[in-house]
mmCIF file of C-alpha atoms in Angstrom:
data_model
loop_
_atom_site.group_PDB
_atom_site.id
_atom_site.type_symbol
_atom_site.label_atom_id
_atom_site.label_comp_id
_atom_site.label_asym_id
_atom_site.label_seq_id
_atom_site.Cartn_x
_atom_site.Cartn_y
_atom_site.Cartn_z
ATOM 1 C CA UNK S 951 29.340 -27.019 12.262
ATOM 2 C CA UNK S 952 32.200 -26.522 10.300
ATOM 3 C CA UNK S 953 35.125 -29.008 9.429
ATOM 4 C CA UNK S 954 38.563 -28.895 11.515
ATOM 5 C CA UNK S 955 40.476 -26.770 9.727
ATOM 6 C CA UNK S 956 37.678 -24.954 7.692
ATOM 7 C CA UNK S 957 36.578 -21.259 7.825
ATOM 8 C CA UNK S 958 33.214 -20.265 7.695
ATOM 9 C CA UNK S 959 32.061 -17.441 5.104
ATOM 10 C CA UNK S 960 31.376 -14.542 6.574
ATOM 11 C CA UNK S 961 27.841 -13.009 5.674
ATOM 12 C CA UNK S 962 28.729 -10.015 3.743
ATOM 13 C CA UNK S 963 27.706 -6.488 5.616
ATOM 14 C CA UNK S 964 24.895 -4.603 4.926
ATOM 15 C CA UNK S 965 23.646 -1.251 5.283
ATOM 16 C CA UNK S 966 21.645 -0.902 8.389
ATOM 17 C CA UNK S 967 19.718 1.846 6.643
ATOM 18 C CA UNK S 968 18.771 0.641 2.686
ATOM 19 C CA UNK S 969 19.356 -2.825 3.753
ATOM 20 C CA UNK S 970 21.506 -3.025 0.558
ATOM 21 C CA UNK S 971 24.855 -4.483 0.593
ATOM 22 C CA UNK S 972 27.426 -2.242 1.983
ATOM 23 C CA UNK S 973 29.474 -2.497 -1.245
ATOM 24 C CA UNK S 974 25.953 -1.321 -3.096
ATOM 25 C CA UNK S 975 24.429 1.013 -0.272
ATOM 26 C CA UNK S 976 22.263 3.396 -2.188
ATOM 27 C CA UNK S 977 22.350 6.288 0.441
ATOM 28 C CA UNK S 978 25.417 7.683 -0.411
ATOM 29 C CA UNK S 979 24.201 8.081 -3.665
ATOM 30 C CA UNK S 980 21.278 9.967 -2.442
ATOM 31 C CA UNK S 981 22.253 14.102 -2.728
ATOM 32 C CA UNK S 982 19.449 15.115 -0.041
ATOM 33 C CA UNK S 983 18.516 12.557 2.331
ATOM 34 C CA UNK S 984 15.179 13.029 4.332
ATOM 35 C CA UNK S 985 13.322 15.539 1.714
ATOM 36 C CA UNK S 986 10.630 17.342 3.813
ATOM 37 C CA UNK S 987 7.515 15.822 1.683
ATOM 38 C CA UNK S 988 4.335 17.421 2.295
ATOM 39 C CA UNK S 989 2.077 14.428 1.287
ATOM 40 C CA UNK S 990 3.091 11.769 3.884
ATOM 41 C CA UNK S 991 3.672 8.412 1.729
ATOM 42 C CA UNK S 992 2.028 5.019 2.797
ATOM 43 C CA UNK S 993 3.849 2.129 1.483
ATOM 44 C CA UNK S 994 2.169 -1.571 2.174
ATOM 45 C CA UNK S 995 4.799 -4.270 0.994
ATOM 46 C CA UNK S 996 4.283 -7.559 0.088
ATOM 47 C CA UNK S 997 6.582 -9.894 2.263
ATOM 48 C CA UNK S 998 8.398 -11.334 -0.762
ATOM 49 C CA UNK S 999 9.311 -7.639 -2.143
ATOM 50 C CA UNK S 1000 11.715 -6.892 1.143
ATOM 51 C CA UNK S 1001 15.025 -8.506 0.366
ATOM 52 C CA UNK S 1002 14.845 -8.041 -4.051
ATOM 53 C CA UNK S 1003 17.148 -6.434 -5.000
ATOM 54 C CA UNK S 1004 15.667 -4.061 -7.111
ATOM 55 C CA UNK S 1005 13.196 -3.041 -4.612
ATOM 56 C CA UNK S 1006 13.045 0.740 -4.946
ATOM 57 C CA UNK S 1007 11.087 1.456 -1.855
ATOM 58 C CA UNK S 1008 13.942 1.522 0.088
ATOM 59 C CA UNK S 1009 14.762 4.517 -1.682
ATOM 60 C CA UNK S 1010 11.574 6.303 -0.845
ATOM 61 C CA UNK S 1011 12.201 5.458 3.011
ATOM 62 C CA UNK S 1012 16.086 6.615 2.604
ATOM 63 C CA UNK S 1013 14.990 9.634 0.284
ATOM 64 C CA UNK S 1014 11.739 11.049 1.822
ATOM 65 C CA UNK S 1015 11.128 12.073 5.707
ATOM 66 C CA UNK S 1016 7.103 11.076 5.988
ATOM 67 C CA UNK S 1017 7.192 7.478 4.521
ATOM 68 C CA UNK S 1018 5.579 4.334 6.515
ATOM 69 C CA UNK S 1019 5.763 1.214 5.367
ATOM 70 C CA UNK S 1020 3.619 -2.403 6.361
ATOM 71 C CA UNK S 1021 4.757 -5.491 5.919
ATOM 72 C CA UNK S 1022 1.720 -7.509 3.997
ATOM 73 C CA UNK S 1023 1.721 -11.223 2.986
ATOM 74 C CA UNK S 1024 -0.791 -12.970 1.091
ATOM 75 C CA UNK S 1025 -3.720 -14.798 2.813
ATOM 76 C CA UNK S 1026 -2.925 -18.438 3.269
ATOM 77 C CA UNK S 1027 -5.652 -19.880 5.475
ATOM 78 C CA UNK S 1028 -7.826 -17.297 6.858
ATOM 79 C CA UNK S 1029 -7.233 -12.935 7.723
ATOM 80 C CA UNK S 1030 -9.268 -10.832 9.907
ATOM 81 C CA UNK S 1031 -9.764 -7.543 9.644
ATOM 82 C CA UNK S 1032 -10.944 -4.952 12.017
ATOM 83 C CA UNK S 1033 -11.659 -0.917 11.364
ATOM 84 C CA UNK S 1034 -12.200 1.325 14.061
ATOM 85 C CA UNK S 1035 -13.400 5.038 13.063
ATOM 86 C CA UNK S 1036 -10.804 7.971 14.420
ATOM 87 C CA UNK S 1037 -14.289 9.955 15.715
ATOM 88 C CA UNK S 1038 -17.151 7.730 15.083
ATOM 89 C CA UNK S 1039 -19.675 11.023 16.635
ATOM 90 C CA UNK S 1040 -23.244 10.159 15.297
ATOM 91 C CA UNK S 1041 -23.020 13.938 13.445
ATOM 92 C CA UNK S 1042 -21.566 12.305 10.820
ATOM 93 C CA UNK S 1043 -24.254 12.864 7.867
ATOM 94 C CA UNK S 1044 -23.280 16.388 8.126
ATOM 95 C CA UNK S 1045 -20.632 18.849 7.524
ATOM 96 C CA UNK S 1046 -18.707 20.466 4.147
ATOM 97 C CA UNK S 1047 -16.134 17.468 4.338
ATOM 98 C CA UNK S 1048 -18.650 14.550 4.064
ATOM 99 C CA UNK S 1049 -20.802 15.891 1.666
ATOM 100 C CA UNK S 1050 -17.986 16.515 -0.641
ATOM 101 C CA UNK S 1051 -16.540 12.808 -0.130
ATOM 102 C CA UNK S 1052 -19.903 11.917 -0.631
ATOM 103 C CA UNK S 1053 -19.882 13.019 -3.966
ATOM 104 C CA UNK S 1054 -16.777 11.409 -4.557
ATOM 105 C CA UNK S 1055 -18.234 8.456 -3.866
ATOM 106 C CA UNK S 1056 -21.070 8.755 -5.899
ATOM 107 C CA UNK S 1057 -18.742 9.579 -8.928
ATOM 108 C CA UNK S 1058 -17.335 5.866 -8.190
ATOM 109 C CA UNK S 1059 -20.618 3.929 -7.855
ATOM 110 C CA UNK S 1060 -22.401 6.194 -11.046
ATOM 111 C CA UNK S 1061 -19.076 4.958 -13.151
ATOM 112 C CA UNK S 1062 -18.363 1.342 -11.561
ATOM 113 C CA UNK S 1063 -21.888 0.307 -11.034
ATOM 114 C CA UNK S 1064 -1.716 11.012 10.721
ATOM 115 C CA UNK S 1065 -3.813 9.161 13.626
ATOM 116 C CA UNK S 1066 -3.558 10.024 16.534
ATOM 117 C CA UNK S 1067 -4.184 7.654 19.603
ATOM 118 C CA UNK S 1068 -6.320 10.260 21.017
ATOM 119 C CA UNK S 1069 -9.187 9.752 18.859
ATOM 120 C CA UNK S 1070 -9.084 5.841 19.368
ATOM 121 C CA UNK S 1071 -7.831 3.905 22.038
ATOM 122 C CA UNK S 1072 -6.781 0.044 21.672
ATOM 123 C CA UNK S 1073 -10.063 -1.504 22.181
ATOM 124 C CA UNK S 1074 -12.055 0.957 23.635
ATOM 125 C CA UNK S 1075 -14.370 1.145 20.910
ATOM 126 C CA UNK S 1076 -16.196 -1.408 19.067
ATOM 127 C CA UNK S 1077 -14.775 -1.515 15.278
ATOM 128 C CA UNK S 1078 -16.941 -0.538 12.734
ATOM 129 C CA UNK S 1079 -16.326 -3.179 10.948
ATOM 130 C CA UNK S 1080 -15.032 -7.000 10.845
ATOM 131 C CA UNK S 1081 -14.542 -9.096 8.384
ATOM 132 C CA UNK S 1082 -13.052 -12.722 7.754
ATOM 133 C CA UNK S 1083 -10.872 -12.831 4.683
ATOM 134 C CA UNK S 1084 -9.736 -15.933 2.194
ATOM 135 C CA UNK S 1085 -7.456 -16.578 -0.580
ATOM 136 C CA UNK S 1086 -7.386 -14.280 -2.992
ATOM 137 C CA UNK S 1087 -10.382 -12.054 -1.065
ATOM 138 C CA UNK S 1088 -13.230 -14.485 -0.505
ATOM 139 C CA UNK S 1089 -15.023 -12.464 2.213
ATOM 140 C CA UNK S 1090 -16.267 -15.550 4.328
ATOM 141 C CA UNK S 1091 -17.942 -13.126 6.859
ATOM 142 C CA UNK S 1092 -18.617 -9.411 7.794
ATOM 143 C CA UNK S 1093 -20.469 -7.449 10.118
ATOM 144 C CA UNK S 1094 -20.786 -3.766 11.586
ATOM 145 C CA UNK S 1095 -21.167 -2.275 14.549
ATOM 146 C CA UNK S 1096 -23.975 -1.001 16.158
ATOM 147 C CA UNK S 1097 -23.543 2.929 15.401
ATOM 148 C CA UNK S 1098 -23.818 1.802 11.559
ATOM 149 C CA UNK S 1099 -26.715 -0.491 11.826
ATOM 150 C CA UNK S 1100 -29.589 2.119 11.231
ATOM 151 C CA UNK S 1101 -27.527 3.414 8.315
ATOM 152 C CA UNK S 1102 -26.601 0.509 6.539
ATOM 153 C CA UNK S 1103 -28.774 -2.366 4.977
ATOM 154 C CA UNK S 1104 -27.214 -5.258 6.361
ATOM 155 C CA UNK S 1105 -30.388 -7.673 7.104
ATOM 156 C CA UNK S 1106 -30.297 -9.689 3.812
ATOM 157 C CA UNK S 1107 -26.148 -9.988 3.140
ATOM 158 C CA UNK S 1108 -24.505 -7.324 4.248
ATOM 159 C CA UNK S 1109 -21.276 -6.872 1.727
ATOM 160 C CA UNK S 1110 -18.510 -4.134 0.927
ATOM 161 C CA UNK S 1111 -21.185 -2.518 -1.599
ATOM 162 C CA UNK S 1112 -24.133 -1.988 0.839
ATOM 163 C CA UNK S 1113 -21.634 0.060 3.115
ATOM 164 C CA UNK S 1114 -20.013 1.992 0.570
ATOM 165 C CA UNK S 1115 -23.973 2.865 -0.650
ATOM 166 C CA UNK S 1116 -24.913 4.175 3.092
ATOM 167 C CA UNK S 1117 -23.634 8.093 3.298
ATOM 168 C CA UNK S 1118 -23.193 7.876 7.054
ATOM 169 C CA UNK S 1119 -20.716 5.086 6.788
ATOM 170 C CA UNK S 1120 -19.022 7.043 4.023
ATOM 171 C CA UNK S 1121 -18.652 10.512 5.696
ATOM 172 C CA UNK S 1122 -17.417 8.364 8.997
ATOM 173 C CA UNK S 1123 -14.754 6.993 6.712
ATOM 174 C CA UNK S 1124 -13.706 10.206 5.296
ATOM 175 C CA UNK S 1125 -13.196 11.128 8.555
ATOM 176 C CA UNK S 1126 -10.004 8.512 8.855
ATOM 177 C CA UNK S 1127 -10.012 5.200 10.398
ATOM 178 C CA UNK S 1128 -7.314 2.577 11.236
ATOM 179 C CA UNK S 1129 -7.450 -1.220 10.092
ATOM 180 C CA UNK S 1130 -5.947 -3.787 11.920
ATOM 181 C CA UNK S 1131 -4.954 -7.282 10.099
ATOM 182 C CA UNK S 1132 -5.090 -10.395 11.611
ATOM 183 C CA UNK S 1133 -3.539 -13.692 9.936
ATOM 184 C CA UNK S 1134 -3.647 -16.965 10.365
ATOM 185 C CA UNK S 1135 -0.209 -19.140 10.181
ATOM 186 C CA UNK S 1136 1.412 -22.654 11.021
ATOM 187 C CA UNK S 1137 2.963 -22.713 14.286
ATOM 188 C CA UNK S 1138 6.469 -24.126 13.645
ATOM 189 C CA UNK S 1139 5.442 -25.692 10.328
ATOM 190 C CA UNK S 1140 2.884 -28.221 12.218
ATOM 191 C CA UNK S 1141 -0.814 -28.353 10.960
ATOM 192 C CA UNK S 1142 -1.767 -26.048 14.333
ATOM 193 C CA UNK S 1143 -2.445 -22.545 13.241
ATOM 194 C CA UNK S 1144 -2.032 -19.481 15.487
ATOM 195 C CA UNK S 1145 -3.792 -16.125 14.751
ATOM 196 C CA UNK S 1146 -0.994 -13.218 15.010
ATOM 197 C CA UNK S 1147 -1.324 -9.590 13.968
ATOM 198 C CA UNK S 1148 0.070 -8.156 10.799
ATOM 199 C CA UNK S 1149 -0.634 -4.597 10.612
ATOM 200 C CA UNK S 1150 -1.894 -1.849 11.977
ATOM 201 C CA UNK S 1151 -2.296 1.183 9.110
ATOM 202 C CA UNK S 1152 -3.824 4.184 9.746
ATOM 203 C CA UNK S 1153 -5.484 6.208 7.064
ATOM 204 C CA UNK S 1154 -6.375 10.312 8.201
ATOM 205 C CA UNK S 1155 -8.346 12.335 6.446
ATOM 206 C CA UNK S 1156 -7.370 13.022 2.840
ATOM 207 C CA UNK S 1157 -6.160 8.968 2.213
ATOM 208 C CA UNK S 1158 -6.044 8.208 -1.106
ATOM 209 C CA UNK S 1159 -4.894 4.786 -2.952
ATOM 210 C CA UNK S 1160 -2.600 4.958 -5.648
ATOM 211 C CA UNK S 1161 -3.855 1.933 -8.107
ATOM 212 C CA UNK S 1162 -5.080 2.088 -11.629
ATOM 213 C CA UNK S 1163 -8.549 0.582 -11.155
ATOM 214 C CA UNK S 1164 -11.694 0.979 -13.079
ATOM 215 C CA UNK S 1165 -12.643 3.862 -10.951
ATOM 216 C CA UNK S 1166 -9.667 5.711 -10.366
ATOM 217 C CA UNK S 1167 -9.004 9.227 -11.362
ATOM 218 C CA UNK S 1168 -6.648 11.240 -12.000
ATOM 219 C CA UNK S 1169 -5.345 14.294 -10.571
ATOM 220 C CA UNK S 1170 -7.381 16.645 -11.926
ATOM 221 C CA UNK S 1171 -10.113 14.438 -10.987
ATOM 222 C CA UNK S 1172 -9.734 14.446 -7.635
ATOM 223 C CA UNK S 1173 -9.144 18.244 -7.761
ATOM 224 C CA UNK S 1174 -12.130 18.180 -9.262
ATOM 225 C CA UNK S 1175 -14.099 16.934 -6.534
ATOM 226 C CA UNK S 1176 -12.074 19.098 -3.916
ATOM 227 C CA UNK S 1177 -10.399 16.627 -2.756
ATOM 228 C CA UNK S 1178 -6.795 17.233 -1.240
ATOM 229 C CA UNK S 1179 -4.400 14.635 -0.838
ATOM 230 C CA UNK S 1180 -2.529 14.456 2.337
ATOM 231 C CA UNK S 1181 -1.584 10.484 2.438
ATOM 232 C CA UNK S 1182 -1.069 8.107 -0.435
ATOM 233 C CA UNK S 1183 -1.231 4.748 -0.366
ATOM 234 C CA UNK S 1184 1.139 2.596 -2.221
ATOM 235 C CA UNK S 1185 1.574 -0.974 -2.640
ATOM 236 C CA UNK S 1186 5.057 -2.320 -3.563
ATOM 237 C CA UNK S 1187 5.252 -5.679 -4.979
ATOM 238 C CA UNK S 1188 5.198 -6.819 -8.581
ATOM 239 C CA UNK S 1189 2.132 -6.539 -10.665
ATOM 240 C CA UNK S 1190 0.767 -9.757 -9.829
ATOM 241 C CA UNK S 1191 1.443 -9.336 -6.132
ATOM 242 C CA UNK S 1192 0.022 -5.770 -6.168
ATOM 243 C CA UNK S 1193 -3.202 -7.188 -7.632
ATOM 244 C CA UNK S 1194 -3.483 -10.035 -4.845
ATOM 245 C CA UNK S 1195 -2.909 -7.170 -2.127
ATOM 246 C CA UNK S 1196 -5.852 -5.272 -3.714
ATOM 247 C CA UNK S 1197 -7.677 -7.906 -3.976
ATOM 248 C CA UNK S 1198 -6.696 -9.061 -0.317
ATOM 249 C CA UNK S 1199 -7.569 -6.104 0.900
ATOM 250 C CA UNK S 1200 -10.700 -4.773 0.845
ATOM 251 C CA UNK S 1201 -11.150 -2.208 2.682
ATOM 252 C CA UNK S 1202 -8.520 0.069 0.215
ATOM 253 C CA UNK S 1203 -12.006 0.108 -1.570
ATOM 254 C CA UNK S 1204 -13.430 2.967 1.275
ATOM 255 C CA UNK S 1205 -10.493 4.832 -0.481
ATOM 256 C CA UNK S 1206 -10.304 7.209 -3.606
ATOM 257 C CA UNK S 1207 -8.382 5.694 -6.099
ATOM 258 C CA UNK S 1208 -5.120 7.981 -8.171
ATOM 259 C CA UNK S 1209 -4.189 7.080 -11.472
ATOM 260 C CA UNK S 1210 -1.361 8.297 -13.370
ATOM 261 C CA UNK S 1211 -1.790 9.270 -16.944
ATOM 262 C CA UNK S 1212 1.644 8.471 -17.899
ATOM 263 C CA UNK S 1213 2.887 6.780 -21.305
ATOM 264 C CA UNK S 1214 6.412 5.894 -20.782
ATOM 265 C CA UNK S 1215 8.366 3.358 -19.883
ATOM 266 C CA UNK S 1216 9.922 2.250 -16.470
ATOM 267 C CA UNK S 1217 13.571 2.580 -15.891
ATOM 268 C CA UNK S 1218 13.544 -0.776 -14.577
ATOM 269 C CA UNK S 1219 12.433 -2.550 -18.051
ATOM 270 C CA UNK S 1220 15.625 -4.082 -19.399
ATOM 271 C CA UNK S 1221 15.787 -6.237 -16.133
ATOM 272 C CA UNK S 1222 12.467 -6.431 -14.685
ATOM 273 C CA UNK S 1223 9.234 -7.439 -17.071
ATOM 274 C CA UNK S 1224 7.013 -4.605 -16.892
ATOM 275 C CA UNK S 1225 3.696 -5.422 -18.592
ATOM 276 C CA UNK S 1226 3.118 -2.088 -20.433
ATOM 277 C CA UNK S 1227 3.833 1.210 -20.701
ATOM 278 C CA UNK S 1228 2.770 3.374 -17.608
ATOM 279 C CA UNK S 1229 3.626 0.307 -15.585
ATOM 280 C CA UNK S 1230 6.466 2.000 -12.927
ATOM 281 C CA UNK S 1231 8.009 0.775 -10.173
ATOM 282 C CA UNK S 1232 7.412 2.400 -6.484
ATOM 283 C CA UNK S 1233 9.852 4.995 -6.444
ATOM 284 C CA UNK S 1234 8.960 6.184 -10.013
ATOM 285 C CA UNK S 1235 5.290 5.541 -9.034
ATOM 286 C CA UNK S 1236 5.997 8.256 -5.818
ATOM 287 C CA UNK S 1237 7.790 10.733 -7.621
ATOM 288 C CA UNK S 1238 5.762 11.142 -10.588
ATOM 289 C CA UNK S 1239 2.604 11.395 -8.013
ATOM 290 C CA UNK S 1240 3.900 13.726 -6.315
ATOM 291 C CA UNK S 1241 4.878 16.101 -8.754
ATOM 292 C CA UNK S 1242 1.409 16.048 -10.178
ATOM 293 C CA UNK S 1243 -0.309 16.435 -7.012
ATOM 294 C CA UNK S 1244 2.045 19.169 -6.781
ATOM 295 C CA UNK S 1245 4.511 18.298 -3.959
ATOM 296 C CA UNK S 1246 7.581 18.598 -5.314
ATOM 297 C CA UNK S 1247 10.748 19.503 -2.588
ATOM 298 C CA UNK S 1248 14.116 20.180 -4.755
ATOM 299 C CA UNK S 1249 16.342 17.032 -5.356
ATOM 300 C CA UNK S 1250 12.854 14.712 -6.157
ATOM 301 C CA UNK S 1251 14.487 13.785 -8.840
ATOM 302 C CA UNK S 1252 17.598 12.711 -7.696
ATOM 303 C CA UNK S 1253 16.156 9.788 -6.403
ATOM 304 C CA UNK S 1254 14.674 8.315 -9.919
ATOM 305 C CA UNK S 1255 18.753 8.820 -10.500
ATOM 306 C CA UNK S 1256 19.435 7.037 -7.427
ATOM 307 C CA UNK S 1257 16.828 3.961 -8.955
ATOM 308 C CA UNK S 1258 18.277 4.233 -12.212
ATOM 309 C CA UNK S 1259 21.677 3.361 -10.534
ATOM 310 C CA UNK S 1260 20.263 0.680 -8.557
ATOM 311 C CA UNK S 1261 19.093 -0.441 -12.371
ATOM 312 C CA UNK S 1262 22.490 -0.089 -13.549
ATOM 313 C CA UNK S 1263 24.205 -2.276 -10.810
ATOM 314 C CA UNK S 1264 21.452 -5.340 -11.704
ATOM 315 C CA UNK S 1265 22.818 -5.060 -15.521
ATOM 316 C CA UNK S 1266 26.121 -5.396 -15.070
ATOM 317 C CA UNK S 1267 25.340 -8.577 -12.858
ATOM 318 C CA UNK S 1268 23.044 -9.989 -15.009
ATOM 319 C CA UNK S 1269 25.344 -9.375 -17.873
ATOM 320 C CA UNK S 1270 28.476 -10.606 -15.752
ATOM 321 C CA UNK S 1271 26.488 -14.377 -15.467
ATOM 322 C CA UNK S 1272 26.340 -14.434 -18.698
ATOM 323 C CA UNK S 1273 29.564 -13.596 -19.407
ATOM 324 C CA UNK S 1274 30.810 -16.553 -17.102
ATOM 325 C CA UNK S 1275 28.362 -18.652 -18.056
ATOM 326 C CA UNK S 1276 29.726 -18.384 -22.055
ATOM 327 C CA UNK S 1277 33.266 -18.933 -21.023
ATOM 328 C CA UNK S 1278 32.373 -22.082 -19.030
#
């Protein structure tokens, strides 16, 4: 409570919109608002990335119409995860579609070693899947359901690899599927823990991960295997925090993985450490995949201005400390 005679500082407004501070809300600096983008963009955020301020996928949410975004936080104690199929019909060995994700798939493994509730309802179906997840990705436990178990070889220790090597549980997947996260917390910062839901994503057909992994490809790769991309996956965080989402996250493995090909460096360099070249932020990360994939509505580049801005703004603060810090 404050002291007779006091005022208390008001909390400065905000943008209800970019979240940004009124006095720095990017949207008026964005030309065309809402661009119609073909490929709808998937954005999974780690909880700390929300309120920085250079955060750029704020501008993808202000700047693009088909953007989702899930709030994900590392794994403390103990996650669940549960993945039900969008049609899991037992014809699904067969048909153009999963033999040519197939094939995808066996590209991987040779080189590594929009749902709709109609298809699922809430708990109607058994997931395909469950697995218990720990720090860092420790799978403590997973099993399948029943319309995998003739499919998969799960007798011995049933693991991420042995589905990904069954074809039926790889054509189902192509098919689209949701995942559900549940997380353990503290209840009120006691030592009780309380299991609450996270996320719900959904992944449709044509779901692909942007991440730079071992097995990724590019473009041209996935062109290659006649593969169209209609949903990409994104995660926003730093480097570090991208890695633990991967990691954290196993199931982005049933996905193809994008890489970009790209030698440059990010706008956001001079104020944010950016291990090495190629190494963008999530706007420049969306833009730059999108023109290669070839979705490219007019004004896409307007919003690597807008970033560039948002870069601009964090400069002059930084170098505004450091000018009062001197003269102190």
């Amino acid at each position: 409570m404050a002291a007779p005679g006091t005022q208390l500082k008001s909390k400065r407004p905000t943008c209800p919109s970019c979240s940004k501070p009124a006095s720095l809300c990017i949207c008026i600096r964005i030309q065309n608002p809402g661009l119609q983008n073909k490929v709808n963009i998937s954005i999974l955020q780690h909880s700390l990335e929300r309120k920085h301020a250079l955060n750029s996928a704020r501008i993808a949410r202000v700047g693009l119409q088909n953007v989702t975004l899930s709030t994900v936080s590392d794994v403390k104690f103990d996650a669940k995860f549960m993945i039900h199929l969008f049609d899991p019909g037992h014809d699904s060995g067969s048909g153009q579609d999963g033999e040519k994700r197939s094939d995808f798939y066996q590209v991987m493994d040779d080189k590594a070693d929009g749902f709709d509730a109609s298809h699922v309802t809430k708990g109607s179906k058994e997931p395909v899947i469950t697995c218990s997840i720990g720090k860092y990705g420790i799978v403590t436990d997973i099993s399948i359901g029943n319309v995998w178990m003739p499919h998969v070889q799960w007798k011995r220790r049933l693991s991420f690899d042995k589905i990904l090597a069954s074809k039926v549980a790889v054509d189902d997947l192509a098919k689209g599927f949701v995942v559900k996260k549940l997380q353990k917390r503290r209840v009120d910062g006691s030592e009780e823990l309380e299991e609450v839901e996270e996320f719900e994503v959904e992944l449709p057909p044509g779901s692909v991960l942007l991440f730079p992994s071992k097995n990724a490809l590019d473009v041209d790769g996935l062109k290659a295997m006649d593969f169209e991309t209609k949903n990409l996956i994104v995660l926003d965080g730093t480097w570090s925090k991208a890695r633990r989402m991967y990691c954290e996250n196993p199931w982005l493995r049933f996905l193809p993985h994008l890489k970009l090909d790209l030698d440059r460096l990010s706008l956001y360099s001079e104020v944010r450490q950016q291990p090495k070249a190629g190494y963008l932020s999530t706007i420049e990360s969306i833009v730059y995949a999108l023109e290669e994939i070839g979705d490219y509505p007019e004004g896409l580049d307007n919003l690597l201005g807008v970033f560039e801005s948002m870069v601009g703004d964090q400069r002059r603060f930084k170098n505004e400390r450091l000018s009062r810090l001197s003269s102190a």
